[in-house]
Coordinates of C-alpha atoms in Angstrom, one line a residue:
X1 CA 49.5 -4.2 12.2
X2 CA 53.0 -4.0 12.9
X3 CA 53.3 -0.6 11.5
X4 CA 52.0 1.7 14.5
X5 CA 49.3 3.3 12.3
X6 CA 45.8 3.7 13.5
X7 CA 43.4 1.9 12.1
X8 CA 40.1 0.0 11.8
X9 CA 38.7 -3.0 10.1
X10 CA 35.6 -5.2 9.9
X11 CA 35.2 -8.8 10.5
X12 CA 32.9 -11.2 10.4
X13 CA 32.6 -13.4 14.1
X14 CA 29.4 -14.0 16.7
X15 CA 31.1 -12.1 19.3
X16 CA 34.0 -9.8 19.8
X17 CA 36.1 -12.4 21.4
X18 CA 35.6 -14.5 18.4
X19 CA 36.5 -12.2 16.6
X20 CA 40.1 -11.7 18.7
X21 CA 40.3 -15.6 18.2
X22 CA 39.5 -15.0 13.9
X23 CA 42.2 -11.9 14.0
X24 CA 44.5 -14.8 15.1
X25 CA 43.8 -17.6 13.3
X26 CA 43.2 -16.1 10.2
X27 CA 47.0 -15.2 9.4
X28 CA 48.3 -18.6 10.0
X29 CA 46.3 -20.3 6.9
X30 CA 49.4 -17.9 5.2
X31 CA 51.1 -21.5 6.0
X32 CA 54.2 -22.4 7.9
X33 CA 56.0 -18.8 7.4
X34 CA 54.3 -17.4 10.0
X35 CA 53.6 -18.9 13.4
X36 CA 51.3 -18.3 17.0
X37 CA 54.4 -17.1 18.3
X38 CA 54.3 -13.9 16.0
X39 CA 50.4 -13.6 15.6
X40 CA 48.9 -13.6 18.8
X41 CA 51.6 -11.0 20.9
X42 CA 51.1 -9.0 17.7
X43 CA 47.3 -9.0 17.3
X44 CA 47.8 -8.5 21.6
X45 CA 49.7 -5.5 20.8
X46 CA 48.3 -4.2 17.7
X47 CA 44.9 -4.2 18.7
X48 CA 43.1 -2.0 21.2
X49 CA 39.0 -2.4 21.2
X50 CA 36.8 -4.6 19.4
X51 CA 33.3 -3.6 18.7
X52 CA 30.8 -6.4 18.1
X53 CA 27.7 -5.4 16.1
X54 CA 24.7 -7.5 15.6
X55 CA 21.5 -7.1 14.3
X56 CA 18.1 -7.2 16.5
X57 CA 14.8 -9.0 15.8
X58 CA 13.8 -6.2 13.3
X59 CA 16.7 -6.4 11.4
X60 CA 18.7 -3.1 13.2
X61 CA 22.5 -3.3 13.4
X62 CA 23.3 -2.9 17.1
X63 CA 26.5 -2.6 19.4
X64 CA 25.8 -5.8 21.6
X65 CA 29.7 -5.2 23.0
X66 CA 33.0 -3.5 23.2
X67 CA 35.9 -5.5 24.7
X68 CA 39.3 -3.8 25.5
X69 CA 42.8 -5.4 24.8
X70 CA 45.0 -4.5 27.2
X71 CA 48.4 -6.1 24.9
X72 CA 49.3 -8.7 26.9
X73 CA 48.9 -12.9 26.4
X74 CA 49.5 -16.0 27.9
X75 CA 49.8 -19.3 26.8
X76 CA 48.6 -18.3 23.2
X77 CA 45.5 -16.2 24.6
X78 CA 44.8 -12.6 24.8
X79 CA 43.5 -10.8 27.1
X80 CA 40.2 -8.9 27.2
X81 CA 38.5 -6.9 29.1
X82 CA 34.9 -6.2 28.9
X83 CA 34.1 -2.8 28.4
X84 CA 30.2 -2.7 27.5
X85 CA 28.4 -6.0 27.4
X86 CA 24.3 -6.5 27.0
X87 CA 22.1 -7.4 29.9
X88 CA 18.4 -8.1 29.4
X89 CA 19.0 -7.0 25.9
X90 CA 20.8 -3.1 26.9
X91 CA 24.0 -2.3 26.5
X92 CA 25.4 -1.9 30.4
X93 CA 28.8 -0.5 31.3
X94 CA 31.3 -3.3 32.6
X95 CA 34.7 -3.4 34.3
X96 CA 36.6 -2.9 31.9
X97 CA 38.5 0.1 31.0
X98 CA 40.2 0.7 27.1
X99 CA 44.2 0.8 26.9
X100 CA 45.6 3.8 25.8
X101 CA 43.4 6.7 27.2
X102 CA 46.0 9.3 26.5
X103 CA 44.7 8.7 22.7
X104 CA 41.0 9.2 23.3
X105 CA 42.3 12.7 25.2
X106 CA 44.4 13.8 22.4
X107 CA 42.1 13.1 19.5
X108 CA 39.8 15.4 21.9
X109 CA 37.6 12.0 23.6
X110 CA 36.7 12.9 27.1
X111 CA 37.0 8.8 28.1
X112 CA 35.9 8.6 31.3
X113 CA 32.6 11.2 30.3
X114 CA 32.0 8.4 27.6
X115 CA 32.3 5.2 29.6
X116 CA 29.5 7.2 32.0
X117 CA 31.9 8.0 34.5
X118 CA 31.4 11.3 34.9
X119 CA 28.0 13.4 34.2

């Protein structure tokens, strides 16, 4: 994480914040070496959007949310950000907004045309 390279990875959690909780819990079974105190501004900083996927009543894998991390923490907890969340079982468009959008723009994303912000 620390390294600045993009990235992806998969967990396994019930919702995307659970899995921002897993991302930091995970690295302190390592033992007493590494503390909250690195993990969580790291995770905060290393971590941009977090895609939860979940499958339907027929057994379809579907996006049920995307939450943004906007890199900052308090008090142990990161921050999110909603960015699409389901509503009477649709995925809707929410507040949020994804850090970085100069990266969606220079790997050739228009963002706002994506979040539905433009037609």
């Amino acid at each position: 994480m620390k390294r600045g390279l993009p990235g992806m990875c998969t967990l396994h959690a019930n919702s995307a914040r659970e899995a921002v909780v897993k991302m930091c819990t995970l690295p302190l079974l390592a033992g007493e070496n590494i503390g909250t105190a690195f993990v969580v501004p790291t995770v905060a900083a290393s971590v941009d959007l977090v895609v939860h996927v979940n499958t339907d009543a027929s057994g379809q894998r579907r996006v049920r949310e995307i939450v943004a991390l906007p890199g900052r923490a308090e008090n142990g907890v990161i921050e999110t950000a909603d960015v699409f969340t389901t509503r009477d079982g649709r995925l809707v468009r929410a507040d949020g907004y994804p850090p970085h959008p100069d990266r969606f723009a220079a790997a050739g994303f228009d963002l706002p045309a994506l979040l539905g912000e433009r037609a």
